[in-house]
PDB file of C-alpha atoms in Angstrom:
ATOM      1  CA  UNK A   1      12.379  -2.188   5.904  1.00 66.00           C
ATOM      2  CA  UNK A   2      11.696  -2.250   9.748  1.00 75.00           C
ATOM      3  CA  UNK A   3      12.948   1.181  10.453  1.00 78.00           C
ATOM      4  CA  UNK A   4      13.047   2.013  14.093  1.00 82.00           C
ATOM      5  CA  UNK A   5      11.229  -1.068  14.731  1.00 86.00           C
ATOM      6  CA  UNK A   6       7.994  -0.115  12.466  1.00 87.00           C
ATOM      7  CA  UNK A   7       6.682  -3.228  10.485  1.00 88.00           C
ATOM      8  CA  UNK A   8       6.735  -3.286   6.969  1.00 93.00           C
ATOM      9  CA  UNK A   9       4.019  -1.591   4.447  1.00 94.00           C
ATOM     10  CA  UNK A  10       0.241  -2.708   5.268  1.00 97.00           C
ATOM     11  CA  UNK A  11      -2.762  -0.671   5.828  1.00 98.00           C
ATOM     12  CA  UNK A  12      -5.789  -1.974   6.854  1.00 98.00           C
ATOM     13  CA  UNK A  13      -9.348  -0.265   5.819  1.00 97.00           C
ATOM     14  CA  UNK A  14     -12.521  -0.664   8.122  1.00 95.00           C
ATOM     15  CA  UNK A  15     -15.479  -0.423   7.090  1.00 92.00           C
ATOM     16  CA  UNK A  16     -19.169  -0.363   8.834  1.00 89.00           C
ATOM     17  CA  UNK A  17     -17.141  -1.544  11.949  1.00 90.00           C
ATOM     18  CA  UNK A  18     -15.152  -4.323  10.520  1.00 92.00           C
ATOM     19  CA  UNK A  19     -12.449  -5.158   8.792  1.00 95.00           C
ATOM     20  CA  UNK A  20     -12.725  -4.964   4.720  1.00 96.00           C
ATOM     21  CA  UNK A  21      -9.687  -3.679   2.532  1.00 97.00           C
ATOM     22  CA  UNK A  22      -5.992  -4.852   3.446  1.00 98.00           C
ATOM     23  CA  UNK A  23      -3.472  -3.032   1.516  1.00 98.00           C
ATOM     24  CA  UNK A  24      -0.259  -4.329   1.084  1.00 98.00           C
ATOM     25  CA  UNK A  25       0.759  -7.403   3.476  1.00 98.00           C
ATOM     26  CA  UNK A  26       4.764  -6.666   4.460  1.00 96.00           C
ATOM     27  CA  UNK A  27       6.647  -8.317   7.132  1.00 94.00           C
ATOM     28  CA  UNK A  28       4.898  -8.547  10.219  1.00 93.00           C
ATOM     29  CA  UNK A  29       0.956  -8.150   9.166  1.00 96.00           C
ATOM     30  CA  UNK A  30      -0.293 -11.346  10.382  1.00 96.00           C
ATOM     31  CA  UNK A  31       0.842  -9.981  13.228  1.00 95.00           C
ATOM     32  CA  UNK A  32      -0.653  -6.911  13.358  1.00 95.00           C
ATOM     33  CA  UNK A  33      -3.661  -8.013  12.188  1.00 96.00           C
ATOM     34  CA  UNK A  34      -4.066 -10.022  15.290  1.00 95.00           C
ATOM     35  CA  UNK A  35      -2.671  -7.171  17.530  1.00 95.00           C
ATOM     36  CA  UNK A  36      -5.595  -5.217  16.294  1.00 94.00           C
ATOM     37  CA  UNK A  37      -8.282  -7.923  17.005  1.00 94.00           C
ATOM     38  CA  UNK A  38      -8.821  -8.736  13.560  1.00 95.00           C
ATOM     39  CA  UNK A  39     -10.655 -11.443  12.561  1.00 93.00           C
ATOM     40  CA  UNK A  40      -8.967 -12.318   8.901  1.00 93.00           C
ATOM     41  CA  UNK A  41     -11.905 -14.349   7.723  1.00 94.00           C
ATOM     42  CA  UNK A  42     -13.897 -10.982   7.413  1.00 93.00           C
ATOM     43  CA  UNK A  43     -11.249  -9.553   5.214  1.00 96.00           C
ATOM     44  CA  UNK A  44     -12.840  -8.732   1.458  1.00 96.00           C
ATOM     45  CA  UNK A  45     -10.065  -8.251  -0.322  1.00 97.00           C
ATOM     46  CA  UNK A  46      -6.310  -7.883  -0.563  1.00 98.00           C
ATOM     47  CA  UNK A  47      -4.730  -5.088  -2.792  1.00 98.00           C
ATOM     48  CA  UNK A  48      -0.824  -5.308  -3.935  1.00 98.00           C
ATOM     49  CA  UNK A  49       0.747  -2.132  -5.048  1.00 98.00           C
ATOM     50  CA  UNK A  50       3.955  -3.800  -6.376  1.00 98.00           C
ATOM     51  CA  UNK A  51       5.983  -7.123  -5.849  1.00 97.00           C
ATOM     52  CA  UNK A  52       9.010  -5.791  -3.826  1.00 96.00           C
ATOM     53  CA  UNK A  53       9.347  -8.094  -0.597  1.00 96.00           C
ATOM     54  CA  UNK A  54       8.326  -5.395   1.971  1.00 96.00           C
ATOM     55  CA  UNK A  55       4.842  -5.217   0.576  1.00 97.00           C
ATOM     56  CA  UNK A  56       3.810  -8.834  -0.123  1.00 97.00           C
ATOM     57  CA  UNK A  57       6.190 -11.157   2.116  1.00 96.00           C
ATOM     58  CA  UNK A  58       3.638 -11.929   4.352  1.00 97.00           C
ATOM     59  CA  UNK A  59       0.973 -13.251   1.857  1.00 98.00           C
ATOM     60  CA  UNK A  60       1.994 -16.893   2.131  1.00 98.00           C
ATOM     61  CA  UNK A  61       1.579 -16.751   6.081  1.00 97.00           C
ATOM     62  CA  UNK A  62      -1.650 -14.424   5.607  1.00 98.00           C
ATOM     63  CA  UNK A  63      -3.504 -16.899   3.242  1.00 98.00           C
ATOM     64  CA  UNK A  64      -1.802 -20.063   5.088  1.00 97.00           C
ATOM     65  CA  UNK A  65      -3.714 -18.585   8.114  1.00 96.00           C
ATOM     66  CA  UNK A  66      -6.976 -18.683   5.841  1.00 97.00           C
ATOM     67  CA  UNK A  67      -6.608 -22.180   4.900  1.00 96.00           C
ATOM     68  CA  UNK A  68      -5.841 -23.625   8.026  1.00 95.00           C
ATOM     69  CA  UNK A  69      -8.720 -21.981   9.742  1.00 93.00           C
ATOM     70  CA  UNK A  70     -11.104 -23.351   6.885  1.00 88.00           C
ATOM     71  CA  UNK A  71     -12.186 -19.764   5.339  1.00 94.00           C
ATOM     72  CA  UNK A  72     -14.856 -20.437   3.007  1.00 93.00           C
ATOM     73  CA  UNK A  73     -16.063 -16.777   2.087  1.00 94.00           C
ATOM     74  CA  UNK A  74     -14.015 -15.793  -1.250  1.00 97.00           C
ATOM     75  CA  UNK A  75     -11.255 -13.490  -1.232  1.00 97.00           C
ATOM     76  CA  UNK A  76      -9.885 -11.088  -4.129  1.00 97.00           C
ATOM     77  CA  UNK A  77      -7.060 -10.133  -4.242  1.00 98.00           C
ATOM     78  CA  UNK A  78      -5.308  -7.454  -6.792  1.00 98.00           C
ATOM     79  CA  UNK A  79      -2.351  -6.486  -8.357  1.00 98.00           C
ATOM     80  CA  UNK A  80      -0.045  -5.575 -11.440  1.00 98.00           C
ATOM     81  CA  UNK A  81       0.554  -7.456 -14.426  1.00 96.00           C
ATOM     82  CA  UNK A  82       4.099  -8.388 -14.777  1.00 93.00           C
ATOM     83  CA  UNK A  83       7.109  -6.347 -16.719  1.00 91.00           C
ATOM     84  CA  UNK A  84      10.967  -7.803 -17.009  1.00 88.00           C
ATOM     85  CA  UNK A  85      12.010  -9.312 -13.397  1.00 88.00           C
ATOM     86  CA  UNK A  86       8.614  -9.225 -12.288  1.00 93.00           C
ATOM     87  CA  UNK A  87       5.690 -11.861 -12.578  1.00 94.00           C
ATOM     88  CA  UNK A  88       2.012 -10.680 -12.894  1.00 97.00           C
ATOM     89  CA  UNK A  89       0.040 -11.429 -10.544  1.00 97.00           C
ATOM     90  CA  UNK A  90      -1.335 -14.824 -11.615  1.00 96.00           C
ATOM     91  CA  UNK A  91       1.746 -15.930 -11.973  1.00 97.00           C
ATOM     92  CA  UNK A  92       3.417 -14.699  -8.567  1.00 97.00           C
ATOM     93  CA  UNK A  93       0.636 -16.566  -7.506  1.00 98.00           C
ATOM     94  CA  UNK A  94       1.631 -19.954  -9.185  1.00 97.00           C
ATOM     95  CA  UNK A  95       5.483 -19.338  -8.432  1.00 97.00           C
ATOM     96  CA  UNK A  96       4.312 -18.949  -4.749  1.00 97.00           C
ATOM     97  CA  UNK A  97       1.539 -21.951  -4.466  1.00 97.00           C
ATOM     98  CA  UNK A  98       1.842 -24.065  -7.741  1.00 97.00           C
ATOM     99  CA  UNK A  99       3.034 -28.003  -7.648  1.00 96.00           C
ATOM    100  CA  UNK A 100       6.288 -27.086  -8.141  1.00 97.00           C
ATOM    101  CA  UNK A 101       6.256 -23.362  -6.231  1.00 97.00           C
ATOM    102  CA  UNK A 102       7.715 -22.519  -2.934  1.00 97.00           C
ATOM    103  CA  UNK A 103       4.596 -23.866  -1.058  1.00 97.00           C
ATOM    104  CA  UNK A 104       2.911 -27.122  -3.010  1.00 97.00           C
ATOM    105  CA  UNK A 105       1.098 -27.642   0.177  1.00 96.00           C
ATOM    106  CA  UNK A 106      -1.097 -24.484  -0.402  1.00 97.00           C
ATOM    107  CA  UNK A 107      -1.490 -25.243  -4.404  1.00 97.00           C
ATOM    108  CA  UNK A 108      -5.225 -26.260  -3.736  1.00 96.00           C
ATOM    109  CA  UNK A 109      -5.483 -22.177  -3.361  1.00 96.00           C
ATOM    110  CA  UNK A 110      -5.332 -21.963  -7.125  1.00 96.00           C
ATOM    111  CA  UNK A 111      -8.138 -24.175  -8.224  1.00 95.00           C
ATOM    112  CA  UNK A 112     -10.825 -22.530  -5.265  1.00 96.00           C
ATOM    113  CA  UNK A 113      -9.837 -24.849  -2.028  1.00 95.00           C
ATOM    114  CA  UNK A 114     -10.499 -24.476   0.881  1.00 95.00           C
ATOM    115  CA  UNK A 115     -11.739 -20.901  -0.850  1.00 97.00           C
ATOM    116  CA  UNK A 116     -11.964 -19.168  -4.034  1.00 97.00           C
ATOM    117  CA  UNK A 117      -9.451 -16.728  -4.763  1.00 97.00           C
ATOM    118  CA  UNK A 118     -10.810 -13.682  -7.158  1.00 97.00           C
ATOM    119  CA  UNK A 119      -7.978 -12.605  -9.452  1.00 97.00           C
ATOM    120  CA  UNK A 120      -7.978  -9.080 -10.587  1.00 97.00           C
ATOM    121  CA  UNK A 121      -4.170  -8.500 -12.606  1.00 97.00           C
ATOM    122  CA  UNK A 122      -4.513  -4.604 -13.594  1.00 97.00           C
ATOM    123  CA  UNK A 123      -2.410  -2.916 -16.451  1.00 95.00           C
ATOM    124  CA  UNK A 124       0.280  -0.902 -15.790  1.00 95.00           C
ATOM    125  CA  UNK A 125       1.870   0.501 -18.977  1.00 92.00           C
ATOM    126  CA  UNK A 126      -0.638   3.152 -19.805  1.00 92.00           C
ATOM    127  CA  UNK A 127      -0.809   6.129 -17.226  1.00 94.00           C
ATOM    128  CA  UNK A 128      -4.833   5.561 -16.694  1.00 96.00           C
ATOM    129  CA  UNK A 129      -7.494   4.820 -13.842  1.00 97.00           C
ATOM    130  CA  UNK A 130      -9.167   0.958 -13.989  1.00 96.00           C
ATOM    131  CA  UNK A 131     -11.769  -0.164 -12.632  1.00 96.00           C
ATOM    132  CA  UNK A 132     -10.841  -3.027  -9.631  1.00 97.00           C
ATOM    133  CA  UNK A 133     -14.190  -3.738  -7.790  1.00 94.00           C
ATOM    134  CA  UNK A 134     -17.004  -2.630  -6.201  1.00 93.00           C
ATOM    135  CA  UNK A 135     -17.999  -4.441  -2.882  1.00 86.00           C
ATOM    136  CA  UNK A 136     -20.503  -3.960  -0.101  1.00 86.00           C
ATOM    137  CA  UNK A 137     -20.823   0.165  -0.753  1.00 91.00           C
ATOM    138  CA  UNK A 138     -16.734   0.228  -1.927  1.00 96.00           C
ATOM    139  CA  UNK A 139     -15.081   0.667  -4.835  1.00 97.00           C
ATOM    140  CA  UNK A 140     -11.857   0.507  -5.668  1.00 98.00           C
ATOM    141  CA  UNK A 141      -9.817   1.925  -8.525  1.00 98.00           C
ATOM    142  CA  UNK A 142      -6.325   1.607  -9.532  1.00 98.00           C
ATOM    143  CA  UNK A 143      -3.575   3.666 -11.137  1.00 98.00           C
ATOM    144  CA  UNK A 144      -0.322   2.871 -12.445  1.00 98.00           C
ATOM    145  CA  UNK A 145       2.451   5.241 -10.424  1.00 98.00           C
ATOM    146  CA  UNK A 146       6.815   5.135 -11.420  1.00 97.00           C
ATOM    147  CA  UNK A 147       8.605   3.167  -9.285  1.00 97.00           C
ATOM    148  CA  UNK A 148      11.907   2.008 -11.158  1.00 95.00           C
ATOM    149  CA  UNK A 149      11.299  -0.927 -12.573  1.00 95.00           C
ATOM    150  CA  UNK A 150       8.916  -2.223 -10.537  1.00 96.00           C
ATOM    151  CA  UNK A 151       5.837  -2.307 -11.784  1.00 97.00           C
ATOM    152  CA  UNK A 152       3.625  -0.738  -9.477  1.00 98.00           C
ATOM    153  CA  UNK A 153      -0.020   0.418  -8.723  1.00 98.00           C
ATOM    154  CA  UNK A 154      -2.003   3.491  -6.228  1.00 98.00           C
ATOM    155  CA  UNK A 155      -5.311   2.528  -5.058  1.00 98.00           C
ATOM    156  CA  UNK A 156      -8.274   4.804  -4.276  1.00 98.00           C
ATOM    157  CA  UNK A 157     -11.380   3.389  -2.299  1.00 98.00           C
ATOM    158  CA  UNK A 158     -14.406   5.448  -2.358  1.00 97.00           C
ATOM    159  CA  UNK A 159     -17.235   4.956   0.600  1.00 94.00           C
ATOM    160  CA  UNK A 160     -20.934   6.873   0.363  1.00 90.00           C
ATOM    161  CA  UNK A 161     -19.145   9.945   1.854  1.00 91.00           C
ATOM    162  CA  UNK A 162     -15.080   9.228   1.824  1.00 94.00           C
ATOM    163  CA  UNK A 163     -12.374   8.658  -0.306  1.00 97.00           C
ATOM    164  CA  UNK A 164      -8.921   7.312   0.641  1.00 98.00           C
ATOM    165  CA  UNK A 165      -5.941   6.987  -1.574  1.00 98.00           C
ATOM    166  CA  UNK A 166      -3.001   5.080  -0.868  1.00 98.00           C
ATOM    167  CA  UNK A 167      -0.220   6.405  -2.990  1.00 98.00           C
ATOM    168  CA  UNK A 168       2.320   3.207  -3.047  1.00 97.00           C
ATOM    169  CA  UNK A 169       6.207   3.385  -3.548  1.00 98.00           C
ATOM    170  CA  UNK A 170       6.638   6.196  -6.811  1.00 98.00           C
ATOM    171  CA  UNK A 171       8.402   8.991  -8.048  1.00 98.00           C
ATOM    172  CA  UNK A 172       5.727  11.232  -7.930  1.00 97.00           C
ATOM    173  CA  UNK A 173       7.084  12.515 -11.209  1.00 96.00           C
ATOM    174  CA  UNK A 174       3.315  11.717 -12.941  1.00 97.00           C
ATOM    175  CA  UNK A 175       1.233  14.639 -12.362  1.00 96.00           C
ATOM    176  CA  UNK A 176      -1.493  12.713 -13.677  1.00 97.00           C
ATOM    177  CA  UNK A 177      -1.428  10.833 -10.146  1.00 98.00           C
ATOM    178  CA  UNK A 178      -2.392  14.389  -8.554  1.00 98.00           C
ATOM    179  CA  UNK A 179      -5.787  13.943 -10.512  1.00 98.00           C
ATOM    180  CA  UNK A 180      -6.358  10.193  -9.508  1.00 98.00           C
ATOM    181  CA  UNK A 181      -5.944  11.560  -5.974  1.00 98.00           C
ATOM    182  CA  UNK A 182      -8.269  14.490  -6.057  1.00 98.00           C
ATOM    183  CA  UNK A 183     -10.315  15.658  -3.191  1.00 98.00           C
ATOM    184  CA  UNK A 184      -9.070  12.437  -1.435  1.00 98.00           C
ATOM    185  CA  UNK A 185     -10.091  12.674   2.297  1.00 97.00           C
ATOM    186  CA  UNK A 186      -7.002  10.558   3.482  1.00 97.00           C
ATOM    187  CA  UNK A 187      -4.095  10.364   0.831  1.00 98.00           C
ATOM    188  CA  UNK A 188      -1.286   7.857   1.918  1.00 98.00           C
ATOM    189  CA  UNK A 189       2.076   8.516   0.589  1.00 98.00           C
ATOM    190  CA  UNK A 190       5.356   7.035   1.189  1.00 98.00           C
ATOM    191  CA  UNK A 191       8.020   9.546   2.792  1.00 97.00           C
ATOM    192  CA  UNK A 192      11.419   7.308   2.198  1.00 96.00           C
ATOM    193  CA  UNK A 193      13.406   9.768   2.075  1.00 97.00           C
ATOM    194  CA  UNK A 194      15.065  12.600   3.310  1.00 97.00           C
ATOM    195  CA  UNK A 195      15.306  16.004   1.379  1.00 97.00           C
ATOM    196  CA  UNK A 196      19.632  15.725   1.962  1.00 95.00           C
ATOM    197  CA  UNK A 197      18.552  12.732  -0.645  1.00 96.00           C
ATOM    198  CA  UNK A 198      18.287  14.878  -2.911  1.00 96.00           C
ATOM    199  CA  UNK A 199      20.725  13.618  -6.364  1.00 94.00           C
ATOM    200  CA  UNK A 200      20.938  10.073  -5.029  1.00 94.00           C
ATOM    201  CA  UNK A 201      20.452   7.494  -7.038  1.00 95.00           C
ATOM    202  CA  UNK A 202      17.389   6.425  -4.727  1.00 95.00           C
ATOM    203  CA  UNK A 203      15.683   9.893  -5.543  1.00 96.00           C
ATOM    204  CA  UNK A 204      15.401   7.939  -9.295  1.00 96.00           C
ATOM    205  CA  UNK A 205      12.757   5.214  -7.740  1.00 97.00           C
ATOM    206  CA  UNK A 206      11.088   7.102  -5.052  1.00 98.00           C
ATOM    207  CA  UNK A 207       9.845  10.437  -4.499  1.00 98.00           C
ATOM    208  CA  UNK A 208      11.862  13.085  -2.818  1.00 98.00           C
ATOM    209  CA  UNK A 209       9.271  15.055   0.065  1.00 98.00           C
ATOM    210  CA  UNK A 210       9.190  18.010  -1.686  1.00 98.00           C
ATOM    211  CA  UNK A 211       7.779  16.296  -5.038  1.00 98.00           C
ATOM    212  CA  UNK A 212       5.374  14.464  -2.340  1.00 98.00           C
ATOM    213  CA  UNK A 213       4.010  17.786  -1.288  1.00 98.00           C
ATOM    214  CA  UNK A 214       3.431  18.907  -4.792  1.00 98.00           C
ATOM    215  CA  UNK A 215       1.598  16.426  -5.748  1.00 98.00           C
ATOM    216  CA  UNK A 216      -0.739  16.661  -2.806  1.00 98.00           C
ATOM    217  CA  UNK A 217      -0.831  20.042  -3.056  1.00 98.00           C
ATOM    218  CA  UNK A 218      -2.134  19.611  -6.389  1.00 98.00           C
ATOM    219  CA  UNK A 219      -4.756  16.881  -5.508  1.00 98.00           C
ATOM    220  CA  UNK A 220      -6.439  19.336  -2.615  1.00 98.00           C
ATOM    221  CA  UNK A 221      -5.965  16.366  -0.182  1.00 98.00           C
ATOM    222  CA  UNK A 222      -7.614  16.573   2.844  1.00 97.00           C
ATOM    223  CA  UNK A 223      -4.996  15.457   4.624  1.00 97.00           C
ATOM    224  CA  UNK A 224      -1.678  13.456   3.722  1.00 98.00           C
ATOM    225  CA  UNK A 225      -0.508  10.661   5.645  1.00 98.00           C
ATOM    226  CA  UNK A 226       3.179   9.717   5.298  1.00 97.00           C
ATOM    227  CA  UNK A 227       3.853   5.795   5.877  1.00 96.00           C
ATOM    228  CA  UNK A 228       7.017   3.526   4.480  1.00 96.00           C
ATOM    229  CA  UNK A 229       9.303   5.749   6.731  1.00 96.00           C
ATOM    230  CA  UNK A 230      12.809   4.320   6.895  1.00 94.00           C
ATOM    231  CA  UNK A 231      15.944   4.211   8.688  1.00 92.00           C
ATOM    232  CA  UNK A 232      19.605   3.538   8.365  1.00 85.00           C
ATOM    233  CA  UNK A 233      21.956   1.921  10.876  1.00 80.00           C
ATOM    234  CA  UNK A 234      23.271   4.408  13.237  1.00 75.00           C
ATOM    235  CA  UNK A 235      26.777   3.231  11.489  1.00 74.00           C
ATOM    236  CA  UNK A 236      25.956   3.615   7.961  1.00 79.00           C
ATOM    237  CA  UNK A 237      28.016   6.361   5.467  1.00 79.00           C
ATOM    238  CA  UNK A 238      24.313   7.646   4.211  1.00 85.00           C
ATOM    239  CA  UNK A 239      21.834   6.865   7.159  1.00 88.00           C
ATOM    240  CA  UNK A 240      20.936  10.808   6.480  1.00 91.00           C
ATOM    241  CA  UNK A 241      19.147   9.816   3.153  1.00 95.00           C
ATOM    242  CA  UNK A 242      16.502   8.180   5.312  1.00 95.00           C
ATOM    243  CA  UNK A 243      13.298   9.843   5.874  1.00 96.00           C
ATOM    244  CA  UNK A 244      13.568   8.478  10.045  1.00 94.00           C
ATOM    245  CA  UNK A 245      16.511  10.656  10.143  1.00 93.00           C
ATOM    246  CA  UNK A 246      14.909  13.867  10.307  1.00 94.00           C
ATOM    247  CA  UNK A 247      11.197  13.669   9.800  1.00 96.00           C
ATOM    248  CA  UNK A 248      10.784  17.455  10.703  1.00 97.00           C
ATOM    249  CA  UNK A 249      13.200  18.497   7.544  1.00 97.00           C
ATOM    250  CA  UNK A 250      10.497  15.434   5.519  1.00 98.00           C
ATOM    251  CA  UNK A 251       7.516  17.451   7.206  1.00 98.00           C
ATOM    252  CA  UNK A 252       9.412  20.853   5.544  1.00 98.00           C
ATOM    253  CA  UNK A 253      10.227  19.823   2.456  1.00 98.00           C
ATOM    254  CA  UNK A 254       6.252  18.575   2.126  1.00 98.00           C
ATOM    255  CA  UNK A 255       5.120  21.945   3.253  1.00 98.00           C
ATOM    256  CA  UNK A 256       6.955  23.700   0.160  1.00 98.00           C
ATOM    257  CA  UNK A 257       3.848  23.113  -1.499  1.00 98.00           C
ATOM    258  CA  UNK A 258       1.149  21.245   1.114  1.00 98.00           C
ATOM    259  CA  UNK A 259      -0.235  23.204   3.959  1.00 97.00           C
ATOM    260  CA  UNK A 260      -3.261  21.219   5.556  1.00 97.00           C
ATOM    261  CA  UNK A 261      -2.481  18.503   8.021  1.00 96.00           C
ATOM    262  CA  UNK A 262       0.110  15.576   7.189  1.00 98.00           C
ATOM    263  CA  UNK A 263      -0.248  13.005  10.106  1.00 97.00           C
ATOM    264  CA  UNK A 264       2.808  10.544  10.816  1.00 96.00           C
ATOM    265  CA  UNK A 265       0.784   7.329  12.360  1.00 92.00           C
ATOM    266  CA  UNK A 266       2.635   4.609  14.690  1.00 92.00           C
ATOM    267  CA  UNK A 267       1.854   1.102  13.759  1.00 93.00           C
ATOM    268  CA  UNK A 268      -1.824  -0.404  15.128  1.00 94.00           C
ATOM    269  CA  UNK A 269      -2.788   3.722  14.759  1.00 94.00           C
ATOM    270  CA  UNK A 270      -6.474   3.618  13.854  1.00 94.00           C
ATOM    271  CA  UNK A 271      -7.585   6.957  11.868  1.00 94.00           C
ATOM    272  CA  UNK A 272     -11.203   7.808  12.212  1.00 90.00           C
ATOM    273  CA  UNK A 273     -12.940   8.912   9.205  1.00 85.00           C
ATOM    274  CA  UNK A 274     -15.770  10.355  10.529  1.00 74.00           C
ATOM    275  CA  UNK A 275     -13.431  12.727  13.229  1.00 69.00           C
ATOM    276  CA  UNK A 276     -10.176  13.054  11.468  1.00 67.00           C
ATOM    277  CA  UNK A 277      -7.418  14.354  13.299  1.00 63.00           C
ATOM    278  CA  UNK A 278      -7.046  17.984  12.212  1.00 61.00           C
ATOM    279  CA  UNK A 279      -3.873  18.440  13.669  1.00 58.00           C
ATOM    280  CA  UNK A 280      -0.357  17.196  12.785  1.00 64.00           C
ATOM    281  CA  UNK A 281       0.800  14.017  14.579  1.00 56.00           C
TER     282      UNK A 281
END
């Protein structure tokens, strides 16, 4: 989902100057990782909202990096258990680096060579916050968020004095998300689509902007920052369904309900917790 040339879904969280939390690993964030001078070896952890190819494609090149490079510190990594067309994580895992997966080479990966891998598979059917981890002054949390059948998870990490919640692909139809998110200082949600969207049957498996901006609106975010932003071919009968095709209408259709600052980053965009941007981008 490279619309207008951005890479796919990936956020990266830094913390006491260096690199901790990547969320999401879409096409093209080994890549970006390096653009942004990051040494992968520091990374903590890895957290998966959902199994859809733009948000975990690049996992076999990230952790091939790892191996290669002789990591030895352990990683964890996090994500859903499985539903009907989807594995769990332990066993995405095995279809991906098992003996007989797509890449036997990296299969020593499961049994902790060249490093150990720290499994954390959350729950999904019940609407509730879990517990992930808590790591050098972090701690992460989970919640279970509609997104077709997919089954698919938010994260909030919590510093000494910030919180930042990345939303993931959803519906925003669970108002129960709004309270997961509350008071967040960053919260990260994904502006697909356009409001002429509106009846489509893609407005069934992701959130419309308007239902974006209630939701925010009714977790007193800070400030919202809109990522997965797509785009049609110039060509294409319903290119206008795309958010890319007319973010100010997305930005409008949020502000039905959300009137602090919503920021739309570029790719390698570093925000600053400590001096926000108060104004839109």
């Amino acid at each position: 989902m490279h619309g207008q040339g951005r890479g796919s879904a990936a956020y990266l969280l830094w913390s006491m100057g260096r690199p901790s939390i990547l969320i999401d690993v879409g096409g093209g964030t080994t890549v970006a990782l390096a653009r942004a001078g990051v040494e992968a070896a520091q990374l903590d952890a890895v957290l998966i909202s959902h199994f859809h190819p733009d948000h975990v494609s690049d996992l076999p090149a990230f952790l091939w990096g790892e191996m290669v490079t002789r990591r030895r510190r352990p990683l964890a990594i996090a994500g859903p258990t499985g539903a009907k067309d989807f594995r769990s994580l332990d066993a995405f895992l095995e279809k991906q680096f098992g003996a007989e997966g797509a890449f036997p080479d990296m299969k020593g990966l499961l049994s902790g060579e060249p490093f150990q891998l720290e499994l954390a598979a959350i729950e999904t059917v019940k609407a509730r916050a879990s517990r992930v981890f808590e790591h050098n002054g972090l701690r992460v949390s989970a919640y279970p968020v509609p997104h077709g059948r997919a089954p698919t998870l938010a994260y909030r990490i919590e510093g000494p004095d910030f919180s930042v919640v990345f939303g993931g692909d959803q519906t925003g139809l669970d108002p129960g998300f709004s309270k997961f998110a509350q008071g967040a200082d960053y919260l990260v949600l994904h502006a697909m689509l356009s409001p002429r969207a509106a009846g489509h049957t893609l407005a069934q498996v992701v959130a419309l902007p308007e239902t974006l901006g209630r939701r925010a609106a009714e977790a007193k975010a800070k400030r919202v920052v809109l990522g997965h932003l797509m785009a049609g071919a110039p060509d294409q009968d319903e290119a206008h369904v795309w958010s890319l095709s007319s973010m100010p209408a997305v930005i409008e259709g949020l502000r039905t309900y959300y009137q602090a600052p919503i920021l739309v980053p570029s790719d390698l965009q570093c925000l600053d917790l400590d001096t926000p941007e108060d104004d839109d981008v």
